[in-house]
PDB file of C-alpha atoms in Angstrom:
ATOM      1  CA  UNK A   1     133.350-107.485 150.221  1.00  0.00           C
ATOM      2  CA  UNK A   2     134.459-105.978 153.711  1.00  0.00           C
ATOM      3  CA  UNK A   3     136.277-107.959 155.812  1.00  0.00           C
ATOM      4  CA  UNK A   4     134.080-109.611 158.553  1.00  0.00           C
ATOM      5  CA  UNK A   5     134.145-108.889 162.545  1.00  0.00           C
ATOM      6  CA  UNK A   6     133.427-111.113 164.929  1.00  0.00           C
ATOM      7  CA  UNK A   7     132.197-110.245 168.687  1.00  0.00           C
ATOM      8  CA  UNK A   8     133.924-111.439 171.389  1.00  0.00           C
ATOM      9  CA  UNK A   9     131.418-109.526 173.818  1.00  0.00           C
ATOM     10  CA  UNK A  10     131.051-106.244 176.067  1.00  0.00           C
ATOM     11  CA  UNK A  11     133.900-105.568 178.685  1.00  0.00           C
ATOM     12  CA  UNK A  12     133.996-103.228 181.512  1.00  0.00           C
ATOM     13  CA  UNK A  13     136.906-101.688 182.286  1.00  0.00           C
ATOM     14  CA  UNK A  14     137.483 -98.658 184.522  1.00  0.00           C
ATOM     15  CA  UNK A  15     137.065 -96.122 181.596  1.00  0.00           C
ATOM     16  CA  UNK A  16     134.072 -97.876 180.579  1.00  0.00           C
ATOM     17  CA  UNK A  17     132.455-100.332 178.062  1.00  0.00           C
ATOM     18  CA  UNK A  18     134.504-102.002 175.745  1.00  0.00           C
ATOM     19  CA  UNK A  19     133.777-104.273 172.360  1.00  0.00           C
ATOM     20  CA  UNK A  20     135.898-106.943 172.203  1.00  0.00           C
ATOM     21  CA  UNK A  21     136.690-109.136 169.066  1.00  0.00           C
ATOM     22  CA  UNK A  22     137.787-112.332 167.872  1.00  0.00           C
ATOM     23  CA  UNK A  23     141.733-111.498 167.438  1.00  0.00           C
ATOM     24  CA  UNK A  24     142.326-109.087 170.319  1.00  0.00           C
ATOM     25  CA  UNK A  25     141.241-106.204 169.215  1.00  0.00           C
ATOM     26  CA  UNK A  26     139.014-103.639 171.283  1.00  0.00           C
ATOM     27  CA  UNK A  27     136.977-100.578 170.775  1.00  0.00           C
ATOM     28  CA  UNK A  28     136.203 -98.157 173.545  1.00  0.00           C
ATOM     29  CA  UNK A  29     133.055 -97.204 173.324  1.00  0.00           C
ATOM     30  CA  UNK A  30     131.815 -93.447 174.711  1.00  0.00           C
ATOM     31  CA  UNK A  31     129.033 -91.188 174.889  1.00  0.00           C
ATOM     32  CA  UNK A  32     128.083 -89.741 171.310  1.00  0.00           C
ATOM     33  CA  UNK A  33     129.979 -92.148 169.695  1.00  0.00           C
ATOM     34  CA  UNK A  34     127.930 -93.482 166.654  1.00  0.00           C
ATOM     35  CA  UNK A  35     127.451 -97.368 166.408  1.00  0.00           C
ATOM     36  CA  UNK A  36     127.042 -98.651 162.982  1.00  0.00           C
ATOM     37  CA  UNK A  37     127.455-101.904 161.485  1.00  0.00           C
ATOM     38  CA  UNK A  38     125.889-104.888 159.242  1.00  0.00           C
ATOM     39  CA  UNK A  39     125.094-108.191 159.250  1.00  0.00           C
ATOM     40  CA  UNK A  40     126.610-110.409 156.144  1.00  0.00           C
ATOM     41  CA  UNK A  41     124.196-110.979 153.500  1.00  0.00           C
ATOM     42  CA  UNK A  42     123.390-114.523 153.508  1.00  0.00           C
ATOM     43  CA  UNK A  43     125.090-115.259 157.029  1.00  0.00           C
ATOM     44  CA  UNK A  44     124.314-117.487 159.626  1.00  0.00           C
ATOM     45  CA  UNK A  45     124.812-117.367 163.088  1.00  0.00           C
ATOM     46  CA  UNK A  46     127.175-119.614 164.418  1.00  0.00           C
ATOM     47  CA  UNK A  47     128.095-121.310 167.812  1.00  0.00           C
ATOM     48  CA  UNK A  48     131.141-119.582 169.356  1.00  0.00           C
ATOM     49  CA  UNK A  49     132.451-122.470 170.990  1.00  0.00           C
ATOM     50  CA  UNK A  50     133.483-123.341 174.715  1.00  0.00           C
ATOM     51  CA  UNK A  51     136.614-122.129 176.992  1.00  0.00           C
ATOM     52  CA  UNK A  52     138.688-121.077 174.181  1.00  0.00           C
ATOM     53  CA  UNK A  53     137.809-124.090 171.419  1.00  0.00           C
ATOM     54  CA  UNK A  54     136.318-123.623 168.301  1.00  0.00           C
ATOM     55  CA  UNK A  55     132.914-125.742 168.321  1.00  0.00           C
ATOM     56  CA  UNK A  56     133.650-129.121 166.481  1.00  0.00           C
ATOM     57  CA  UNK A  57     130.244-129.307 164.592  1.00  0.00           C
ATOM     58  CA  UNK A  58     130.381-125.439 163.785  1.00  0.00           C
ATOM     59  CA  UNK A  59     126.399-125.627 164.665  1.00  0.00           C
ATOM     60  CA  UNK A  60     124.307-123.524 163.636  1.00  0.00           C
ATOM     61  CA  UNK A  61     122.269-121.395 166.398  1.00  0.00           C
ATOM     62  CA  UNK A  62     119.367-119.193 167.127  1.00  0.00           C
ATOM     63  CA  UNK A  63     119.327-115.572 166.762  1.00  0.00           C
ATOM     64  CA  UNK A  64     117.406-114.573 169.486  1.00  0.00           C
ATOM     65  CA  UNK A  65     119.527-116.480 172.243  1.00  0.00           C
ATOM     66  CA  UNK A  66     122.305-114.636 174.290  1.00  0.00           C
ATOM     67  CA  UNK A  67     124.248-117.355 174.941  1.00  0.00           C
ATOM     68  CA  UNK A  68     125.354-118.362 170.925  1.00  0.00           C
ATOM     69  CA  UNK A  69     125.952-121.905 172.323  1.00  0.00           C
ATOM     70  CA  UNK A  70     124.907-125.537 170.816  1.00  0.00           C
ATOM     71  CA  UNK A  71     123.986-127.513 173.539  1.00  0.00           C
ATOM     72  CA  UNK A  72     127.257-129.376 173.943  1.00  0.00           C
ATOM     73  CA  UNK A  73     129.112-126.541 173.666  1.00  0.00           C
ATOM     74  CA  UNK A  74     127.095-124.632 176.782  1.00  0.00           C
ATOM     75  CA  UNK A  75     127.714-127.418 178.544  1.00  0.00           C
ATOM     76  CA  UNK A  76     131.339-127.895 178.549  1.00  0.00           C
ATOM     77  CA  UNK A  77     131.330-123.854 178.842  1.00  0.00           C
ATOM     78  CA  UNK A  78     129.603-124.236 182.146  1.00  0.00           C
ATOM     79  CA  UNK A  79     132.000-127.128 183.643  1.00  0.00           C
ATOM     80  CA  UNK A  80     134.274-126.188 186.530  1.00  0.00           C
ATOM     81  CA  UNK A  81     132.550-122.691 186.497  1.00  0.00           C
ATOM     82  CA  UNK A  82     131.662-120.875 189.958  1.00  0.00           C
ATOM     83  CA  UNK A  83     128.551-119.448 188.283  1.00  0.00           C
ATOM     84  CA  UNK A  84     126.906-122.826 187.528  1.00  0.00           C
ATOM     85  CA  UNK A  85     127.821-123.857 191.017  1.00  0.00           C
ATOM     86  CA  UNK A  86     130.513-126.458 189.831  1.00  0.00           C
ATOM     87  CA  UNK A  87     133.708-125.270 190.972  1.00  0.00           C
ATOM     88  CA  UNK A  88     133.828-125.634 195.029  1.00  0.00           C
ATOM     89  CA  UNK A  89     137.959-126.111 195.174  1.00  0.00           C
ATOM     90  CA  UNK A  90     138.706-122.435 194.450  1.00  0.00           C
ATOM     91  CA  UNK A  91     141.082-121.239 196.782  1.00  0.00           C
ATOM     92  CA  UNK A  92     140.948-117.554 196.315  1.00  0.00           C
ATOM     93  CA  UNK A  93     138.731-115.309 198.328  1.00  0.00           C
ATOM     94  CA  UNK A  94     135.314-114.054 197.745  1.00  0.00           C
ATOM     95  CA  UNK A  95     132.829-111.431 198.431  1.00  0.00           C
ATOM     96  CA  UNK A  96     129.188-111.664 198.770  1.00  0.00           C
ATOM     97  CA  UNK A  97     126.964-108.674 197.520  1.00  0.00           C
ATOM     98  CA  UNK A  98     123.586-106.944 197.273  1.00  0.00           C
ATOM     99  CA  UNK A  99     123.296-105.786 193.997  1.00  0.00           C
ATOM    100  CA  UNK A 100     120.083-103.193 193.010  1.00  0.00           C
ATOM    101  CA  UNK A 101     118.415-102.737 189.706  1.00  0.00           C
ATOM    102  CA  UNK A 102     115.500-100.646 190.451  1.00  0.00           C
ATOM    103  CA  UNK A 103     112.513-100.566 193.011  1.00  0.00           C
ATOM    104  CA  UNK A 104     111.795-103.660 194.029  1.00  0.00           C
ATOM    105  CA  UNK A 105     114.657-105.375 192.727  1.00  0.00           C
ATOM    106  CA  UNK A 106     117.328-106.761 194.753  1.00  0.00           C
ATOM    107  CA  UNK A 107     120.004-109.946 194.599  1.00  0.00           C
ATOM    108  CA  UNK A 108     122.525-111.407 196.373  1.00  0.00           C
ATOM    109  CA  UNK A 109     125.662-112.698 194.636  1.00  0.00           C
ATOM    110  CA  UNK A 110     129.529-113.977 195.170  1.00  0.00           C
ATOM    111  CA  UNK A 111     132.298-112.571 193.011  1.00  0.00           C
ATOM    112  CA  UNK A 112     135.980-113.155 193.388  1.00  0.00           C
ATOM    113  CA  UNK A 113     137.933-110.266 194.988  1.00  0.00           C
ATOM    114  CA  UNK A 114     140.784-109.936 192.541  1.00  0.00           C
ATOM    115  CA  UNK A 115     137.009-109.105 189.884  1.00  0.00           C
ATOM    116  CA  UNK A 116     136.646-105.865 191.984  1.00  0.00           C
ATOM    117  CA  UNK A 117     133.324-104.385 190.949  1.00  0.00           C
ATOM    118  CA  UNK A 118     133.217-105.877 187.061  1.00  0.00           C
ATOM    119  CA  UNK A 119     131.164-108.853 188.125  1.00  0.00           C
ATOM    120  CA  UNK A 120     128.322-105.397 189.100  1.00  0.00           C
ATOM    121  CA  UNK A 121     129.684-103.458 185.961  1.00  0.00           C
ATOM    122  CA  UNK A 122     128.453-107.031 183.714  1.00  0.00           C
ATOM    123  CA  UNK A 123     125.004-107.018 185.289  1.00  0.00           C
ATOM    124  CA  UNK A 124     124.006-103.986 185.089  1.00  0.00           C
ATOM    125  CA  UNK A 125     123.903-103.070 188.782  1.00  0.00           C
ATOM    126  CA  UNK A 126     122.418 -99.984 189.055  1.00  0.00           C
ATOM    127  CA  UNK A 127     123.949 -99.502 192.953  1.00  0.00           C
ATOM    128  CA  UNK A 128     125.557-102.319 195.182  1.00  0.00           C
ATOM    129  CA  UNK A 129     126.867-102.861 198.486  1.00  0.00           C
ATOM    130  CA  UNK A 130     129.675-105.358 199.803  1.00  0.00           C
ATOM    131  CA  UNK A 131     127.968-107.617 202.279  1.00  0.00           C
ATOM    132  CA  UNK A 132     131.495-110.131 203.128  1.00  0.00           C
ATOM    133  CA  UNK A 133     134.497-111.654 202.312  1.00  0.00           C
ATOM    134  CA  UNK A 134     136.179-114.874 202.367  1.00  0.00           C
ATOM    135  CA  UNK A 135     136.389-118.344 201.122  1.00  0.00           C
ATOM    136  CA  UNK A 136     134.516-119.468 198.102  1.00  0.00           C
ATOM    137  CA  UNK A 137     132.477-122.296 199.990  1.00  0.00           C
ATOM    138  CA  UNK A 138     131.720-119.748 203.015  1.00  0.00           C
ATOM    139  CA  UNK A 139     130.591-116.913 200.703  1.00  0.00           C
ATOM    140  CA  UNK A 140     128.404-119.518 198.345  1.00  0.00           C
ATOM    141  CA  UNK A 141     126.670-120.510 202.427  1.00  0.00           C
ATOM    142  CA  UNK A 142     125.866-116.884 202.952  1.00  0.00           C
ATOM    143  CA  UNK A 143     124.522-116.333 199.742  1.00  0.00           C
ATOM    144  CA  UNK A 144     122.338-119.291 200.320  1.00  0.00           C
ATOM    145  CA  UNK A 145     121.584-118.166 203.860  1.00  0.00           C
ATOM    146  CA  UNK A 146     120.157-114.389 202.507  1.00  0.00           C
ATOM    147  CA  UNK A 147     118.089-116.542 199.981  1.00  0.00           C
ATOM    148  CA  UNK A 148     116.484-118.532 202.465  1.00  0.00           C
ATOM    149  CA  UNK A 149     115.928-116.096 205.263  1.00  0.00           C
ATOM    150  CA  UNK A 150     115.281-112.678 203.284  1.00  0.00           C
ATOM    151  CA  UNK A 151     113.952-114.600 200.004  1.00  0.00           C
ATOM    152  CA  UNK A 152     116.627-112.677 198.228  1.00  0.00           C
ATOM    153  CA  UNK A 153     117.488-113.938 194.216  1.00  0.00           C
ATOM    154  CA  UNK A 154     120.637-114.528 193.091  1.00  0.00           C
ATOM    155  CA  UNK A 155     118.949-114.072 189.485  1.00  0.00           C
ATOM    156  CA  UNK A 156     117.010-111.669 187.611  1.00  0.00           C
ATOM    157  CA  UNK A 157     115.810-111.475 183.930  1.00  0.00           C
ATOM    158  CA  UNK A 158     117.313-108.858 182.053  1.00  0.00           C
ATOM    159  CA  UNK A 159     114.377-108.122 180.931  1.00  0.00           C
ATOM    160  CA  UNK A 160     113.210-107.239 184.184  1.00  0.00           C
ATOM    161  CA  UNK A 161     116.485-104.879 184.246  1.00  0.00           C
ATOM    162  CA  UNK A 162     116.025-102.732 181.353  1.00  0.00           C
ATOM    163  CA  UNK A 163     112.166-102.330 182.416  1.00  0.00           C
ATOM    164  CA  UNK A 164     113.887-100.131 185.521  1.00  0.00           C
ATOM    165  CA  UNK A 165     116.123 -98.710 183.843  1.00  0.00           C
ATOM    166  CA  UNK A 166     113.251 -96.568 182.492  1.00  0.00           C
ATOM    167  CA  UNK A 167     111.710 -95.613 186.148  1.00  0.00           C
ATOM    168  CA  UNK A 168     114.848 -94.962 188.632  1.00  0.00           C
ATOM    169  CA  UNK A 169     115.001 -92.800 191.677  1.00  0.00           C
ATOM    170  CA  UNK A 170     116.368 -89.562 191.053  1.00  0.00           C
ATOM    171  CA  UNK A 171     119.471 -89.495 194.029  1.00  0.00           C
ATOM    172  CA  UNK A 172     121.826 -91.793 194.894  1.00  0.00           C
ATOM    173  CA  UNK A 173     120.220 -91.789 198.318  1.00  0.00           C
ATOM    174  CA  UNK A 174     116.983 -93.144 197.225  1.00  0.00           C
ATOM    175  CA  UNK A 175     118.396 -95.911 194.657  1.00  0.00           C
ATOM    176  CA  UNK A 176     120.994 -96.890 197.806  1.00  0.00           C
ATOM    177  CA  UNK A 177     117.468 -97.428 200.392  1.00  0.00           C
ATOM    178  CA  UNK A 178     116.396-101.218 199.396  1.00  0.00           C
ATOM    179  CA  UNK A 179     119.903-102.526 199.782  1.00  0.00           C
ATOM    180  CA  UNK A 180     120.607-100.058 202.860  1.00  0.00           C
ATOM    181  CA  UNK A 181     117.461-102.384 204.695  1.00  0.00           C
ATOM    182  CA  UNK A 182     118.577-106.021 203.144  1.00  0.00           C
ATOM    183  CA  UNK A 183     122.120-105.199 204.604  1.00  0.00           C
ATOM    184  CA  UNK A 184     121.183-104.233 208.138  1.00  0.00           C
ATOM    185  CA  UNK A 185     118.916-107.534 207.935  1.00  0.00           C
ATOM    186  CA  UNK A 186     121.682-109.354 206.644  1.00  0.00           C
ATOM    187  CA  UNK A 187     124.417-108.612 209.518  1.00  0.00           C
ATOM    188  CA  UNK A 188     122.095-109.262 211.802  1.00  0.00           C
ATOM    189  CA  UNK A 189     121.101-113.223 210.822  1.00  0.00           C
ATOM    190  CA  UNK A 190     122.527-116.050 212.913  1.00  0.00           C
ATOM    191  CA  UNK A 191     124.636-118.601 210.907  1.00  0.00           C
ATOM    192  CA  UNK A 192     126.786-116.408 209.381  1.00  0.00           C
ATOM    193  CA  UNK A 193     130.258-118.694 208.288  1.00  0.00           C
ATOM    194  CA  UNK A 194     132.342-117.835 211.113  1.00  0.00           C
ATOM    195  CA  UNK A 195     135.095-117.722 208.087  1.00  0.00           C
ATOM    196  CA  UNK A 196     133.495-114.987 205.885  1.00  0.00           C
ATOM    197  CA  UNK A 197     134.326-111.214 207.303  1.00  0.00           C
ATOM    198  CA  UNK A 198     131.248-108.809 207.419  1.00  0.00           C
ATOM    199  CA  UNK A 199     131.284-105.773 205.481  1.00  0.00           C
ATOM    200  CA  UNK A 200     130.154-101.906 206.436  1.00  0.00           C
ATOM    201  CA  UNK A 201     127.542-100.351 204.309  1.00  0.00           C
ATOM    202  CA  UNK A 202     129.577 -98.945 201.391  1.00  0.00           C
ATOM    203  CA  UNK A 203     126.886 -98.416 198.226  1.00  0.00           C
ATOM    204  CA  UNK A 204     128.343 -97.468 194.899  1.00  0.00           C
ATOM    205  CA  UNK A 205     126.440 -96.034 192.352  1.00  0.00           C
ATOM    206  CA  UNK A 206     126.724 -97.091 188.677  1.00  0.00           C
ATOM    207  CA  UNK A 207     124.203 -94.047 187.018  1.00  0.00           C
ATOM    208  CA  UNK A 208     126.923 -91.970 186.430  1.00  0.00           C
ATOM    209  CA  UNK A 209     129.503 -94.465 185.069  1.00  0.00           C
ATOM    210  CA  UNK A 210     126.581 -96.210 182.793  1.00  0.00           C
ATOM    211  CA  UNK A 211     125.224 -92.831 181.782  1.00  0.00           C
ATOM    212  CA  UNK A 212     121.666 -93.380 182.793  1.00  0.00           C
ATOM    213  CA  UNK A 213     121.196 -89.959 184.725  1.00  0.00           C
ATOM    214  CA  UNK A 214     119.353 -87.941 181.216  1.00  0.00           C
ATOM    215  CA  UNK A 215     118.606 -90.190 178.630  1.00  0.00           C
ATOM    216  CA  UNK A 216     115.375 -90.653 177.501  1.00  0.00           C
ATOM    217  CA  UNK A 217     113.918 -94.174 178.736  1.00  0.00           C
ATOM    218  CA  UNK A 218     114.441 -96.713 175.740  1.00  0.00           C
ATOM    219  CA  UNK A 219     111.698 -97.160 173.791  1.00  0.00           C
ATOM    220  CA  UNK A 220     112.111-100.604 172.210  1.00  0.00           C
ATOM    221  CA  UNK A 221     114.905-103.636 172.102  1.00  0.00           C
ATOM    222  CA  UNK A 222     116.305-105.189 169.521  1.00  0.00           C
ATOM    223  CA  UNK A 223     115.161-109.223 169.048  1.00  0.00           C
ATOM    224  CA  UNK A 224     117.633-110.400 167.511  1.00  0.00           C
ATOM    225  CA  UNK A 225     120.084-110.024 164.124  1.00  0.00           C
ATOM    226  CA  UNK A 226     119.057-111.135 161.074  1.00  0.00           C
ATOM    227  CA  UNK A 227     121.202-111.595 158.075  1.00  0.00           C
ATOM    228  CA  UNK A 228     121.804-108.676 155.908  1.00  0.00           C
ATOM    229  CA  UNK A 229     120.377-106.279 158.500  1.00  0.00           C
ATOM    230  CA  UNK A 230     121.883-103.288 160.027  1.00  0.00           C
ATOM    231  CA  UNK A 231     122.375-101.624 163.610  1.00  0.00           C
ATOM    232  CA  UNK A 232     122.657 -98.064 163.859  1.00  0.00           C
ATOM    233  CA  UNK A 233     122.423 -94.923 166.127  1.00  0.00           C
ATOM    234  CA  UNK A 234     123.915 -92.727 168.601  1.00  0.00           C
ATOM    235  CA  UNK A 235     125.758 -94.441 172.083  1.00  0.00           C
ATOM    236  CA  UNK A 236     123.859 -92.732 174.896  1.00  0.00           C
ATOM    237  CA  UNK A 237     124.086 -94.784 177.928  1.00  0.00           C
ATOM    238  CA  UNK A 238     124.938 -98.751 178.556  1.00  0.00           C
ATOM    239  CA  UNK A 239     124.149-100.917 181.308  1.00  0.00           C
ATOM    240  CA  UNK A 240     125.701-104.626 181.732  1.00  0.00           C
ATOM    241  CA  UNK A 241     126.011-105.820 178.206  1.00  0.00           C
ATOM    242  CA  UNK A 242     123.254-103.499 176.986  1.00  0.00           C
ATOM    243  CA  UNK A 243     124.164-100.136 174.956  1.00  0.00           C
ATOM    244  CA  UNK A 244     121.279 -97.976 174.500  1.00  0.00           C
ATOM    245  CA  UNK A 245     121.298 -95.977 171.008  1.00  0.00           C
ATOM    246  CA  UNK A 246     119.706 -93.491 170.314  1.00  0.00           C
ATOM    247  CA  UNK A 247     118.084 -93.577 166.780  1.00  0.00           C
ATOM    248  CA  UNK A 248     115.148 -91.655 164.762  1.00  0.00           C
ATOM    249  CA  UNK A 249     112.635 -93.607 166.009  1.00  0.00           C
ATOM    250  CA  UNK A 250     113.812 -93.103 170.157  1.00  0.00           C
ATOM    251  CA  UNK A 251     116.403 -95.043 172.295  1.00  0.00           C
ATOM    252  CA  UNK A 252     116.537 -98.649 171.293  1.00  0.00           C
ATOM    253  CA  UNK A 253     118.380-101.249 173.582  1.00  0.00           C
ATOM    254  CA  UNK A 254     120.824-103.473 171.893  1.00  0.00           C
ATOM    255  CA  UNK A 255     122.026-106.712 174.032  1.00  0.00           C
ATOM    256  CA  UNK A 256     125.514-107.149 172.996  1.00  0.00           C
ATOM    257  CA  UNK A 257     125.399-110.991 173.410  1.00  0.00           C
ATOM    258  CA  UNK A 258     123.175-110.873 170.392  1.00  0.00           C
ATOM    259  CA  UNK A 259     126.462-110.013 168.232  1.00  0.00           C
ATOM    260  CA  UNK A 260     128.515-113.293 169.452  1.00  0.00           C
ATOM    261  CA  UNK A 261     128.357-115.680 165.899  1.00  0.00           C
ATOM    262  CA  UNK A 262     127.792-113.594 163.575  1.00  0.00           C
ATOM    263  CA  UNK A 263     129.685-111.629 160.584  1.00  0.00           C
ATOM    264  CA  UNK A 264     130.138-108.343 161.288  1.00  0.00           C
ATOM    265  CA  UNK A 265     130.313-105.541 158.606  1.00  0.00           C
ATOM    266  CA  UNK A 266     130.700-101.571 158.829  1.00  0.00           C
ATOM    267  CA  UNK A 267     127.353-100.209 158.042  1.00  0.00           C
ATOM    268  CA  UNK A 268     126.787 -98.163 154.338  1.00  0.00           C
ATOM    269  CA  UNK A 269     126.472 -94.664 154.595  1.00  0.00           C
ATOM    270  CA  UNK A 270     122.135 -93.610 155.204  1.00  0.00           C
ATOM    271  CA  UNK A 271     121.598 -97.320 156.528  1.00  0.00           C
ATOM    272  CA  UNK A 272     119.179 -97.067 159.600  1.00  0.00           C
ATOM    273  CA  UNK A 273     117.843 -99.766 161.992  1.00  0.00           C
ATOM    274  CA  UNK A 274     117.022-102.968 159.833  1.00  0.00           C
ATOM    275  CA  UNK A 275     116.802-105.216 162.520  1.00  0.00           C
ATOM    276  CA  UNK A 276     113.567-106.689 164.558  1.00  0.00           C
ATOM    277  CA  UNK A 277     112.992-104.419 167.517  1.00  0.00           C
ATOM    278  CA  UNK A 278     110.493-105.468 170.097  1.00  0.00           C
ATOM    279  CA  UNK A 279     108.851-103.316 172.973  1.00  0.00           C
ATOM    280  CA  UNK A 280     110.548-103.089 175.794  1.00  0.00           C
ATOM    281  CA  UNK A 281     108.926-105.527 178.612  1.00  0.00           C
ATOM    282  CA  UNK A 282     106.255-103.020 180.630  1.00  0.00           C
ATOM    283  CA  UNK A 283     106.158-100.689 178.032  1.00  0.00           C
ATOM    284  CA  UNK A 284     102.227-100.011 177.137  1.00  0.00           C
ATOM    285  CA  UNK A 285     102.813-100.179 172.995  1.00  0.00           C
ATOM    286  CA  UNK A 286     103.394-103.123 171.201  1.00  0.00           C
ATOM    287  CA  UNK A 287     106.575-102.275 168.457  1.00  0.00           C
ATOM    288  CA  UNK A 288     107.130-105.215 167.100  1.00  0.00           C
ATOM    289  CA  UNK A 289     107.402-103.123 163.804  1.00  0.00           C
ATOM    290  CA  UNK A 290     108.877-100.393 164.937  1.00  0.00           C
ATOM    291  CA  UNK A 291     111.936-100.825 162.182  1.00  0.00           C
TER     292      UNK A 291
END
């Protein structure tokens, strides 16, 4: 039997996505490249553990959740974190931004400065704009601030993401418009920290770099992995921790977070998509049988 992989997650660097695994190892991952692999026969998926420690119980967890956390685990995973609001004694400086994943679909967010633009990269930010800088408690008040006055999220389903994806304004002058408003609003709000630094209007665009700009619009998702199945097709574009494959049956989006605790195989020759793939949220057809 093949040795088994095991999925440490999706990783943006400057070059692009990258697999990670358990071990250290990494595989770039580029346009064309064929993705093919299999889930062990008989396998279950297995919690992953929290900040670097194997989970004590070695639960056993549900296939169709990103997070491949038991309970326990999640929650020492989200202690001391600046994401679940728990961590306010961070002394390094942040930046608050609007982030924009298609019409009508707008947040604000904080990300540390030494991040850069990976904290965008891992959501799948179609464009973004910086909207500050400085201390962590200072940017966490503005981001609070743009909630309350321009009823701005700092969430949004990703769900709700890939359902854009499919629909996106053709220039980078269009897809920059929403956020072009919400900053000019922003700047111009009383109560701004007198410690956080405004920034200028600056979008980036992320079509290029996620390879959205020709692709045909995904026509299905993948549920979840099942034991014994199969993932396989043709890397066309990928988004946050979404790569979009192109297979015989159309684009189908595969959430990488779906890989974390399971076995890993390399596909046989032929396989196809033996996986449950659902219908994209918005989309008209129901697929639920699509593979």
């Amino acid at each position: 039997m093949a040795q088994a992989w095991h999925c440490s997650g999706l990783r943006w660097s400057a070059d692009g996505p990258v697999l990670r695994w358990d071990g250290g190892r990494q595989s770039a991952l580029t346009w064309g490249k064929r993705v093919a692999f299999g889930i062990v026969e008989g396998g279950v998926r297995t919690c992953v553990g929290a900040r670097g420690n194997a989970c004590p119980l070695g639960a056993v967890v549900p296939g169709r959740g990103t997070g491949a956390r038991c309970e326990e685990c999640a929650r020492l995973d989200r202690a001391h974190s600046v994401a679940a609001d728990t961590l306010a004694d961070d002394p390094r400086p942040y930046r608050v931004y609007l982030a924009w994943f298609g019409p009508g679909m707008a947040k604000v967010g904080i990300t540390a400065v030494r991040r850069g633009r990976a904290r965008l990269l891992e959501q799948g930010a179609v464009c973004f704009t910086w909207l500050g800088s400085g201390p962590l408690m200072a940017a966490r008040r503005t981001e609070e601030l743009l909630r309350a006055a321009s009823r701005v999220p700092d969430r949004i389903p990703y769900a709700d993401k890939r359902a854009a994806r499919a629909a996106l304004p053709a220039t980078r002058e269009e897809r920059a418009a929403e956020i072009a408003g919400l900053h000019a609003r922003a700047v111009a709000l009383s109560g701004w920290p007198e410690s956080l630094a405004p920034a200028p209007f600056e979008p980036v665009d992320h079509v290029e770099m996620f390879g959205l700009a020709e692709v045909p619009a995904a026509v299905g998702e993948v549920r979840e992995l099942v034991a014994g199945g199969a993932v396989c097709g043709e890397l066309v574009a990928a988004a946050g921790p979404d790569l979009h494959l192109l297979t015989d049956r159309g684009v189908v989006v595969l959430d990488t977070r779906l890989l974390a605790g399971w076995g890993l195989v390399p596909a046989a020759a032929g396989r196809e998509f033996e996986v449950p793939v659902r219908a994209l949220k918005g989309t008209a057809a129901a697929q639920d049988g699509l593979f």
